[in-house]
mmCIF file of C-alpha atoms in Angstrom:
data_model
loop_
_atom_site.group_PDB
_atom_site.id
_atom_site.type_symbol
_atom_site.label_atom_id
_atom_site.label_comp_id
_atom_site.label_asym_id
_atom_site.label_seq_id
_atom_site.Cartn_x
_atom_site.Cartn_y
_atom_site.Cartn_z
ATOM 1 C CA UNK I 14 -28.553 12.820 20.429
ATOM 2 C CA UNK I 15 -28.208 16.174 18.364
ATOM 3 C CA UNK I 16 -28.067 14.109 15.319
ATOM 4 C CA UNK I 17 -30.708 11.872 16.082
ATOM 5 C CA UNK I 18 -32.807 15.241 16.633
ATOM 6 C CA UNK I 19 -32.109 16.475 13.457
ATOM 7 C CA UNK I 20 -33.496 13.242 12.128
ATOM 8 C CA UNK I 21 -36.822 14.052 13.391
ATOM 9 C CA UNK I 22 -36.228 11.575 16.702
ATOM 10 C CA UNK I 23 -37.213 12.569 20.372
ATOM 11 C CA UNK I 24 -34.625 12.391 23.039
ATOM 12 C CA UNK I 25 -37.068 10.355 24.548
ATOM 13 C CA UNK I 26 -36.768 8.016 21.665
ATOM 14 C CA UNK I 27 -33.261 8.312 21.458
ATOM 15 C CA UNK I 28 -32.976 6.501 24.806
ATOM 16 C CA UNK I 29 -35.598 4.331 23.910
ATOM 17 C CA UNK I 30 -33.922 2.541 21.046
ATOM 18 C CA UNK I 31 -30.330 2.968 22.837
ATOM 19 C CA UNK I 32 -30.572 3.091 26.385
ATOM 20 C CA UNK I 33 -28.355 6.295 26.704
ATOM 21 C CA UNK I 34 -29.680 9.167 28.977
ATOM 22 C CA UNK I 35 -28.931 12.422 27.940
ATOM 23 C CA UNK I 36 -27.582 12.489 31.497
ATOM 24 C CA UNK I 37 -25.022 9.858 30.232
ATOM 25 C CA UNK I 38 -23.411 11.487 26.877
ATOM 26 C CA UNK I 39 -22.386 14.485 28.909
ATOM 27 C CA UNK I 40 -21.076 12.766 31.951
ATOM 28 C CA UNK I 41 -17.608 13.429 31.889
ATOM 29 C CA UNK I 42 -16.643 9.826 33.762
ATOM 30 C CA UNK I 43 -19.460 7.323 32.553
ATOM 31 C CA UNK I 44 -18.721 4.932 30.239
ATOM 32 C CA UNK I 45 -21.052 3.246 27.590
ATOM 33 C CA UNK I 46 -20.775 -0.119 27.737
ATOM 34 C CA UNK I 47 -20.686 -2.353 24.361
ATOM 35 C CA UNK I 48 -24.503 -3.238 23.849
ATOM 36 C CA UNK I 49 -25.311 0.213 23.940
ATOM 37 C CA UNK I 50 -22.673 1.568 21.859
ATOM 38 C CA UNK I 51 -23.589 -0.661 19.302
ATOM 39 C CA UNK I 52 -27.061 0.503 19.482
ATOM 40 C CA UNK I 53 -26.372 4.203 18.964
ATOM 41 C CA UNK I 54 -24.025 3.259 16.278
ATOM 42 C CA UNK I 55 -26.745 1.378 14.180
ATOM 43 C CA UNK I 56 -28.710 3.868 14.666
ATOM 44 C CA UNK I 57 -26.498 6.958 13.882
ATOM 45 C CA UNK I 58 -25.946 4.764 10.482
ATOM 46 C CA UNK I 59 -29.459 4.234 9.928
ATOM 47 C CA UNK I 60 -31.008 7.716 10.306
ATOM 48 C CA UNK I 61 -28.413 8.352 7.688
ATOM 49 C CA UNK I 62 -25.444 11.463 6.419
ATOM 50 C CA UNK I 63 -27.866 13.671 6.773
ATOM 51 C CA UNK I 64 -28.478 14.063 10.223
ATOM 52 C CA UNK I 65 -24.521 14.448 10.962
ATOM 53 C CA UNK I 66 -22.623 17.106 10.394
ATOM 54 C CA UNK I 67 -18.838 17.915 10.513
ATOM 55 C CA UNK I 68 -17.667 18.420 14.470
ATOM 56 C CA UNK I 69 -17.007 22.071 14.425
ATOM 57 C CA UNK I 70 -13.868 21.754 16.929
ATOM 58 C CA UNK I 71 -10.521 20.561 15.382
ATOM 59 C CA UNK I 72 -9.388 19.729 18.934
ATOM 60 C CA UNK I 73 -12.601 18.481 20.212
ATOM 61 C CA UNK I 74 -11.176 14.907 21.769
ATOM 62 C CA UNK I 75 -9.035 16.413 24.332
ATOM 63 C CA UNK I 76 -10.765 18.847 26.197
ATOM 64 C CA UNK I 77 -12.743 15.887 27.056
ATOM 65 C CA UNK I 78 -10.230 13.543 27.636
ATOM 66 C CA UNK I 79 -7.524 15.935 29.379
ATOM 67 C CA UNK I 80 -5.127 13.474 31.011
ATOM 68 C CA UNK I 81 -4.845 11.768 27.441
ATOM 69 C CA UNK I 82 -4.648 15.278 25.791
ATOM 70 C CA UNK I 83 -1.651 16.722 28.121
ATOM 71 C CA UNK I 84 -0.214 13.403 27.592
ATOM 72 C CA UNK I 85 -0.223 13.267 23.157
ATOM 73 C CA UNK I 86 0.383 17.619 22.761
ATOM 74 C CA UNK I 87 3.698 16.867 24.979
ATOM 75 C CA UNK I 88 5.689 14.132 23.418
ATOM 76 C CA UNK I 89 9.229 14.733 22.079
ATOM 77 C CA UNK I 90 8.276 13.584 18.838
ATOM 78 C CA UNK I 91 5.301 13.210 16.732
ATOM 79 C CA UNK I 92 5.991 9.924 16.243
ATOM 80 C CA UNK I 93 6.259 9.358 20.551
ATOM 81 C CA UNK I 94 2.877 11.066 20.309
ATOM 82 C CA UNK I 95 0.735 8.924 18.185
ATOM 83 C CA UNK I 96 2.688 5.956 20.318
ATOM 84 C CA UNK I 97 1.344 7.247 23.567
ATOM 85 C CA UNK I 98 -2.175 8.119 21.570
ATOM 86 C CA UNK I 99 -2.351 4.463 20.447
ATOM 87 C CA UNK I 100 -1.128 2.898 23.459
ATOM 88 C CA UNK I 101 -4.128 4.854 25.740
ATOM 89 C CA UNK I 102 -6.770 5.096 23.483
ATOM 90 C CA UNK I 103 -8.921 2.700 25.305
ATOM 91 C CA UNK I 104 -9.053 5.946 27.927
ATOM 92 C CA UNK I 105 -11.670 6.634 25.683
ATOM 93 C CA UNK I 106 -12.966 3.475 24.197
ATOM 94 C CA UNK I 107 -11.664 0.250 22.801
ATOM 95 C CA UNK I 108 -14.642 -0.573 20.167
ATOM 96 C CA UNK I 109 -12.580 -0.397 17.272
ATOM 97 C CA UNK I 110 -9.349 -0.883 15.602
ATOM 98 C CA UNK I 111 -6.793 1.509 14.221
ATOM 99 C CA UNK I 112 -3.712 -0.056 12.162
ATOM 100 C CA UNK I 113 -0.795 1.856 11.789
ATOM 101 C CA UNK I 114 1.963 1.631 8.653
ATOM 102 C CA UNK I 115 4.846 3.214 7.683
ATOM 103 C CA UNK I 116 7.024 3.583 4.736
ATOM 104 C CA UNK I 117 10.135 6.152 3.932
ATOM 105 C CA UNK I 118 7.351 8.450 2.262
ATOM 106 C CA UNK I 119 4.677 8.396 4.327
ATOM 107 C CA UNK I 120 2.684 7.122 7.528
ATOM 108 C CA UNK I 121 -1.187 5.926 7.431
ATOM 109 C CA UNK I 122 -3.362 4.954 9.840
ATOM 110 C CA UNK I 123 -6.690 2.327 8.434
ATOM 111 C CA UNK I 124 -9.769 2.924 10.444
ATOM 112 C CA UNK I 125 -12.055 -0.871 11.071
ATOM 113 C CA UNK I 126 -15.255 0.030 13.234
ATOM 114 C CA UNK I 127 -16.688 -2.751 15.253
ATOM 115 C CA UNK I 128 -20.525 -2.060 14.896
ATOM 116 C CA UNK I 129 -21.570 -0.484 11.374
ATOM 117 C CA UNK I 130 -17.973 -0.790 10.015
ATOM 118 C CA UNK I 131 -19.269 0.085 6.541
ATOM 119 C CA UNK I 132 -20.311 3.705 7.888
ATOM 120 C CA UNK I 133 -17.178 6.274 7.397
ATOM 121 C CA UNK I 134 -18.990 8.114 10.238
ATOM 122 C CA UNK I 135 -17.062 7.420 13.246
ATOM 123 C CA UNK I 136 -13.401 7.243 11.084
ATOM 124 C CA UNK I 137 -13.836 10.897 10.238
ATOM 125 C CA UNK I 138 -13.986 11.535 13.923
ATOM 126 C CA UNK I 139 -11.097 9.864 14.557
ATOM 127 C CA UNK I 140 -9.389 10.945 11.658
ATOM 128 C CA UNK I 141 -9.918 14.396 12.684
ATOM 129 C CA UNK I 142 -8.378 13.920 16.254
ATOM 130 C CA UNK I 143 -5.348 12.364 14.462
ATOM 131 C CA UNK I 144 -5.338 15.350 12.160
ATOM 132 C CA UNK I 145 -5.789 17.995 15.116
ATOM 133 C CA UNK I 146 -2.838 15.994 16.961
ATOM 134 C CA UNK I 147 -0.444 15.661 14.170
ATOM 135 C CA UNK I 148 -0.838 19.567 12.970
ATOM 136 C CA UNK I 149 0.338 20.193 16.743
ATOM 137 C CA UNK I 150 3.567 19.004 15.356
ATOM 138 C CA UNK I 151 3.850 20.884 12.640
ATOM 139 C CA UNK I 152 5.360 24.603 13.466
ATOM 140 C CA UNK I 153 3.804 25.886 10.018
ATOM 141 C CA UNK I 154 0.099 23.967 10.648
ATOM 142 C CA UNK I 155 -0.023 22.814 6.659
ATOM 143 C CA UNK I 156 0.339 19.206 6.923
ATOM 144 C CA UNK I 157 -1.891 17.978 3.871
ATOM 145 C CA UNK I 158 -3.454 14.468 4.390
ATOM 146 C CA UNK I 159 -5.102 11.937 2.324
ATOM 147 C CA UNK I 160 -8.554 10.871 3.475
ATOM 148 C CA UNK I 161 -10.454 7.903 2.048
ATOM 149 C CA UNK I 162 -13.584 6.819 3.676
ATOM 150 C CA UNK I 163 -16.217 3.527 3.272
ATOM 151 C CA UNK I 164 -19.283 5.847 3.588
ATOM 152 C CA UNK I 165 -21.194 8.459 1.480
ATOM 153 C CA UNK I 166 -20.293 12.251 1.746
ATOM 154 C CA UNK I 167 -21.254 13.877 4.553
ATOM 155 C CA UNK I 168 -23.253 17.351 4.707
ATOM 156 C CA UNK I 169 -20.563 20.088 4.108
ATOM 157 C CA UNK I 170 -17.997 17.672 2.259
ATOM 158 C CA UNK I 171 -16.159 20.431 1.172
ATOM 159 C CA UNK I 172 -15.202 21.897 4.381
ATOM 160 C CA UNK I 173 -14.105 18.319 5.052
ATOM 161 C CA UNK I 174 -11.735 18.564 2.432
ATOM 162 C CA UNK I 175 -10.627 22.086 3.213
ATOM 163 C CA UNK I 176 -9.755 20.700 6.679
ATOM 164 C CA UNK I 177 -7.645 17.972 5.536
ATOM 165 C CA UNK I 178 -5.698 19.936 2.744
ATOM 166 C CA UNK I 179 -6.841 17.544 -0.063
ATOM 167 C CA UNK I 180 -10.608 16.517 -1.225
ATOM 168 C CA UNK I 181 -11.782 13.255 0.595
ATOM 169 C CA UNK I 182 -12.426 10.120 -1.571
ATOM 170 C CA UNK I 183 -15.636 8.456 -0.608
ATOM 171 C CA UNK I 184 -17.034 5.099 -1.108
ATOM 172 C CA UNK I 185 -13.361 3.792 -0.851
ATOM 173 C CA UNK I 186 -12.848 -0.082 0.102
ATOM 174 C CA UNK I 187 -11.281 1.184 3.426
ATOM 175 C CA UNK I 188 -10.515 4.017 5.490
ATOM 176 C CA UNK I 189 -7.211 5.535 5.209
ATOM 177 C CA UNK I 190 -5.738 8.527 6.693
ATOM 178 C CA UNK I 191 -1.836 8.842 4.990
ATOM 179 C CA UNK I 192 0.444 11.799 5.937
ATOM 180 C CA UNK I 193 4.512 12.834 4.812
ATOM 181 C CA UNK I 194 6.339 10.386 7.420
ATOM 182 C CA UNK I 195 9.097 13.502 7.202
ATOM 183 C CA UNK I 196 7.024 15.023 10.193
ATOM 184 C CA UNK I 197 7.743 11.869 12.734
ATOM 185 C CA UNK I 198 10.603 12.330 13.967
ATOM 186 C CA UNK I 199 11.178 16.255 14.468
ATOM 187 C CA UNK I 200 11.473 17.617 18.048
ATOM 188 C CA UNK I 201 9.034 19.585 19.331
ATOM 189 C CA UNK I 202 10.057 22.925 20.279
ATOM 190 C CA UNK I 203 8.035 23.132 23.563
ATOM 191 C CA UNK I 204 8.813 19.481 24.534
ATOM 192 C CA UNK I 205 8.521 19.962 28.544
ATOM 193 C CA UNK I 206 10.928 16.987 29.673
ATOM 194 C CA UNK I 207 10.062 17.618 33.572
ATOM 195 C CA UNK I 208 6.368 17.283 33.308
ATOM 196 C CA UNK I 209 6.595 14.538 30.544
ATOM 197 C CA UNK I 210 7.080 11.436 33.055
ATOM 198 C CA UNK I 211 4.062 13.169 35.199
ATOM 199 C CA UNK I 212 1.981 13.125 32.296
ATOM 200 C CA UNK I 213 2.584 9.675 31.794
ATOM 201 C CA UNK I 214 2.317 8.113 34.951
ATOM 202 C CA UNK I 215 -1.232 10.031 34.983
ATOM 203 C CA UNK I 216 -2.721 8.368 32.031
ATOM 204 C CA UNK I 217 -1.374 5.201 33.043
ATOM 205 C CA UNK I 218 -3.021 5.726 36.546
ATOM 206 C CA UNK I 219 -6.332 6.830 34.758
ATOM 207 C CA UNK I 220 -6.493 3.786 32.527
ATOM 208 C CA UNK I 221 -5.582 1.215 35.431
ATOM 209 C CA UNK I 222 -8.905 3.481 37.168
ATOM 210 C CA UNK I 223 -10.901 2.500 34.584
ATOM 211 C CA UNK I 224 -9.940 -1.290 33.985
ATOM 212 C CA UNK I 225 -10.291 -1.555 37.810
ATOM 213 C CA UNK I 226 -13.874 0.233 37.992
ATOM 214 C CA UNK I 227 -15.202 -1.248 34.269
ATOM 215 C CA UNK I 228 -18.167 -3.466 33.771
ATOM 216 C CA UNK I 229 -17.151 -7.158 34.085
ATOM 217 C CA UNK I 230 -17.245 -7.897 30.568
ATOM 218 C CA UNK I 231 -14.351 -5.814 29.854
ATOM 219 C CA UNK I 232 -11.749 -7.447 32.337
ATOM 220 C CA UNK I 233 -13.438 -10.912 30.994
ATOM 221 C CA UNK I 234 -12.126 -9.533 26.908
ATOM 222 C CA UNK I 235 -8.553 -8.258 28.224
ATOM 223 C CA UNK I 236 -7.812 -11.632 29.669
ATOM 224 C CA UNK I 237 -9.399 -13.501 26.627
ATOM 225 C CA UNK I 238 -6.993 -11.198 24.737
ATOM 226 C CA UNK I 239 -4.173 -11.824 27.017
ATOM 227 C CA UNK I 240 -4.802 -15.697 26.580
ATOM 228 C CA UNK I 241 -4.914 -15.580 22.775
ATOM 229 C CA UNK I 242 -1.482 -13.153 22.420
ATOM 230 C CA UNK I 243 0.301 -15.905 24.471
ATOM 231 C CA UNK I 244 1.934 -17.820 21.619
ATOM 232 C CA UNK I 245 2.929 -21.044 24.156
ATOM 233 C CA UNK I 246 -0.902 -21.869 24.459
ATOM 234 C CA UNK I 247 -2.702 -23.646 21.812
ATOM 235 C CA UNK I 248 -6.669 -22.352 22.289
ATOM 236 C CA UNK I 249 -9.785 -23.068 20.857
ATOM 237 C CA UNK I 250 -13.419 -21.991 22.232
ATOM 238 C CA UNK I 251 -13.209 -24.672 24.937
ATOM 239 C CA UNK I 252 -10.312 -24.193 26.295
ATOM 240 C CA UNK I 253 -10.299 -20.709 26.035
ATOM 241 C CA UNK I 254 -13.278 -20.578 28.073
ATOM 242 C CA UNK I 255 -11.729 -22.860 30.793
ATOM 243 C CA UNK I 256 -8.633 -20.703 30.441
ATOM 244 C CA UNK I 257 -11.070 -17.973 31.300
ATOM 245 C CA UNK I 258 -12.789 -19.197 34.070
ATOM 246 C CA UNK I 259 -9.382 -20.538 36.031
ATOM 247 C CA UNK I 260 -7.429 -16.914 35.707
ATOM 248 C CA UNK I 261 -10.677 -15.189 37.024
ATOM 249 C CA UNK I 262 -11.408 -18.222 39.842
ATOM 250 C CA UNK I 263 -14.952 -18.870 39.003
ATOM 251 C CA UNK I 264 -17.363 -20.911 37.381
ATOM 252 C CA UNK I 265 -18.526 -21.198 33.954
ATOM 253 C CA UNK I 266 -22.166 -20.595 34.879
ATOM 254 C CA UNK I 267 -21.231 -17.892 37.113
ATOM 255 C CA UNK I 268 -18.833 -16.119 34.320
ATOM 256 C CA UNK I 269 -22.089 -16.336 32.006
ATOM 257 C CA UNK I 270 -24.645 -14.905 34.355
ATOM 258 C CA UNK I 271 -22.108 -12.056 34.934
ATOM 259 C CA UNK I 272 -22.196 -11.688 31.549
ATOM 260 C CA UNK I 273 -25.953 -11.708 30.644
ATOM 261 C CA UNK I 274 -26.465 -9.331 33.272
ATOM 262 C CA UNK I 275 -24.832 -6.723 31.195
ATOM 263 C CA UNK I 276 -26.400 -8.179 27.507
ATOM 264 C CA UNK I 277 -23.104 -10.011 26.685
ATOM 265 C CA UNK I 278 -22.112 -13.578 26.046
ATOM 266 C CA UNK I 279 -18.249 -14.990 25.724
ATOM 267 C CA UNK I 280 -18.585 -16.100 22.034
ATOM 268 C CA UNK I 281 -19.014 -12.387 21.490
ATOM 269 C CA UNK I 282 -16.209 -11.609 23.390
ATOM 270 C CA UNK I 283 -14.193 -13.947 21.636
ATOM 271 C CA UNK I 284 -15.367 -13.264 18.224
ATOM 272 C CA UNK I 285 -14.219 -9.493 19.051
ATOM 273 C CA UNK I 286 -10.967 -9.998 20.514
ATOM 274 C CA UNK I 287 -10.029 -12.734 17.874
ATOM 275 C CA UNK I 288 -11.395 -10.022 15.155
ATOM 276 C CA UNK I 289 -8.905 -7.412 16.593
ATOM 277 C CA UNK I 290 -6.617 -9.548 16.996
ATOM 278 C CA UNK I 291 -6.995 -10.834 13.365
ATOM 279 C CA UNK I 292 -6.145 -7.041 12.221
ATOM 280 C CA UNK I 293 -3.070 -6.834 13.930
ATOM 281 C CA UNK I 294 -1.284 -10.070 12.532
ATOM 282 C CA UNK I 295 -2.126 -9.090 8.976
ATOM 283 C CA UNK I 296 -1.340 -5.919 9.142
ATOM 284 C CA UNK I 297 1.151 -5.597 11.391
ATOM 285 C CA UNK I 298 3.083 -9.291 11.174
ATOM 286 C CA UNK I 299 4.823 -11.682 8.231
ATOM 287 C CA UNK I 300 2.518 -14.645 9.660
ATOM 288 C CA UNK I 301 1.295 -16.974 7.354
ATOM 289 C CA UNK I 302 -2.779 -17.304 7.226
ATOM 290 C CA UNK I 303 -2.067 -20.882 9.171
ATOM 291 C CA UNK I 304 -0.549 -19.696 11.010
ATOM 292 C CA UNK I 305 -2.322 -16.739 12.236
ATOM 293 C CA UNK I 306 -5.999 -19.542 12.129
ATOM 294 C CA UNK I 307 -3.591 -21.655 14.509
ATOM 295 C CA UNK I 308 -2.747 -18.795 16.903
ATOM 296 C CA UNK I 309 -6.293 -17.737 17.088
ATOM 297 C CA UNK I 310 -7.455 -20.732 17.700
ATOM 298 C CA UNK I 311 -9.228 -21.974 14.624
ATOM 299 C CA UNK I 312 -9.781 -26.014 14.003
ATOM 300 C CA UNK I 313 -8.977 -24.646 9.976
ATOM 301 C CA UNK I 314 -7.538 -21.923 7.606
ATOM 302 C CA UNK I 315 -10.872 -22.227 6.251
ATOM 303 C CA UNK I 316 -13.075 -21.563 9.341
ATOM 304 C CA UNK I 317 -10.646 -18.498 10.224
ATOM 305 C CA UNK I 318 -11.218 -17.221 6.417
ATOM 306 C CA UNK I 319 -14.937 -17.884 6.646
ATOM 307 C CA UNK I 320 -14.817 -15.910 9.721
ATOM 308 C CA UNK I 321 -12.788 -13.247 9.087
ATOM 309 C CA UNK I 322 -14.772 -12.558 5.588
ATOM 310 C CA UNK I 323 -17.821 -12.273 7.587
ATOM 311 C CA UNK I 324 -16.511 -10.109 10.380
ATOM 312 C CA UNK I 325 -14.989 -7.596 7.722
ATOM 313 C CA UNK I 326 -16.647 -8.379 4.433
ATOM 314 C CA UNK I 327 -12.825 -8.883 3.037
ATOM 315 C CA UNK I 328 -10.912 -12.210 2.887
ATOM 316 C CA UNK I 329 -7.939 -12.229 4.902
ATOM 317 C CA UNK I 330 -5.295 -11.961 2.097
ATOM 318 C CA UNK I 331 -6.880 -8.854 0.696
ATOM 319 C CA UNK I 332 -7.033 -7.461 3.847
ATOM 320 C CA UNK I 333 -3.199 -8.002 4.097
ATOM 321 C CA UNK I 334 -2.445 -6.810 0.483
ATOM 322 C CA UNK I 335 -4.682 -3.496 0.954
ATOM 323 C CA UNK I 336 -3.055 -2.697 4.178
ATOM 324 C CA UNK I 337 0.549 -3.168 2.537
ATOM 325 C CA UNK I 338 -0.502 -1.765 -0.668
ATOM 326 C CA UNK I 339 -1.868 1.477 1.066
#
């Protein structure tokens, strides 16, 4: 809403043309559901660099989100850390994707946004909550890390590039944050083993919270995401919504009125999870591209390219080779 002020826009407005109270953005337990989010998004990326400005708090995630905080600044390892970061993310959101590689030299995570993916907006957020986490791991705090982003400089670029340790590259064809993989696997000195399990059970507890209290849409994509990740079922829209329907005991008119009561339909469920989905076999698997259209449930290679390209502005292959490439 800040940024939207600077951009000459009321806060009156700014709900207006998202739906977001002010009330909402600093309620510490709401959640913004997926319409909405989207809506801020476009906007944030249509007002333009301008209007946003670097987060002044290197830390600025985790006082926030404290039971994922306590959890990621006491691992054993950096590497545990960014596992348990990954793996509880969606404590904060799951509206995105972040891909993780590793090679002998060094470790990057790639950045794909969901709404307004060509922004670099909302990866330098998260880049900078990686960057705050991973310096926690480093006893001498001068971990140097490589930063490309899709999207235009922002206002003070080059404190951006004073925080990282290296000047950002803009405009890039993804975005990339790439750090020495030396740091992974060295203890931390003030690993606290007793409170480590506590921590964990905690988050785990928190998450379960939120899955149990969340809008229905969002136990209707885990289950469609379930579904598809079950390699002994061969899916496509039908079937997947039948699939759908039986697990949750209900009717297809019923699932889609549930659905429409919160702005949603299940082809945009589907086309999200499948997207995600999508990201993680390419990056993350040696799957052929048939076989990755079959697992998805595509009738062709060809309608899983078409829809990939369009979801990502990338073929599929090129996708693959980038992420492998680095």
């Amino acid at each position: 809403m800040d940024a939207a002020e600077r951009a000459g826009m009321s806060p009156q407005l700014f709900t207006t043309r998202t739906g977001i109270s002010a009330q909402e953005l600093v309620d510490k337990n709401g959640r913004i559901d997926a319409a909405r989010h989207r809506r801020v998004v476009e906007l944030m990326a249509h007002v333009g660099a301008s209007s946003r400005v670097m987060p002044d708090r290197p830390h600025m995630l985790f006082p926030d989100f404290p039971v994922l905080g306590n959890l990621c600044l006491n691992a054993r390892t950096l590497r545990e850390a960014l596992e348990s970061y990954q793996t509880f993310r969606p404590l904060i959101g799951e509206f995105d994707f972040l891909g993780y590689r590793e090679t002998p030299e060094h470790a990057q995570f790639e950045y794909i946004a969901e709404f307004a993916p060509a922004s670099g907006f909302q990866a330098l957020s998260n880049f900078q909550v990686l960057a705050s986490l991973i310096r926690a791991y480093d006893g001498l705090d001068q971990t140097a890390f490589r930063v490309s982003l899709m999207g235009p400089a922002l206002p003070g670029a080059n404190d951006i590039g004073e925080y990282f340790g290296a000047a950002v590259r803009y405009h890039a064809d993804a975005n990339r944050l790439q750090f020495t993989s030396a740091l992974l696997d060295a203890p931390l000195v003030h690993y606290n083993a007793t409170l480590a399990p506590f921590l964990r059970q905690q988050a785990q507890h928190e998450l379960l919270r939120i899955q149990r209290g969340h809008r229905f849409s969002c136990s209707v994509e885990h289950l469609i995401s379930e579904i598809i990740r079950d390699p002994g079922d061969e899916i496509d829209s039908s079937s997947l919504l039948a699939q759908t329907c039986k697990h949750l005991n209900t009717s297809r008119w019923t699932l889609h009125r549930r659905l429409q009561s919160e702005g949603l339909h299940f082809t945009e469920l589907e086309s999200r999870v499948r997207s995600k989905e999508a990201c993680r076999l390419l990056g993350e698997t040696a799957l052929s591209l048939g076989q990755i259209s079959e697992q998805l449930g595509f009738s062709s290679q060809s309608a899983f390219t078409r829809f990939f390209r369009t979801r990502h502005d990338v073929a599929p292959l090129a996708f693959r080779q980038r992420a492998k490439l680095g």
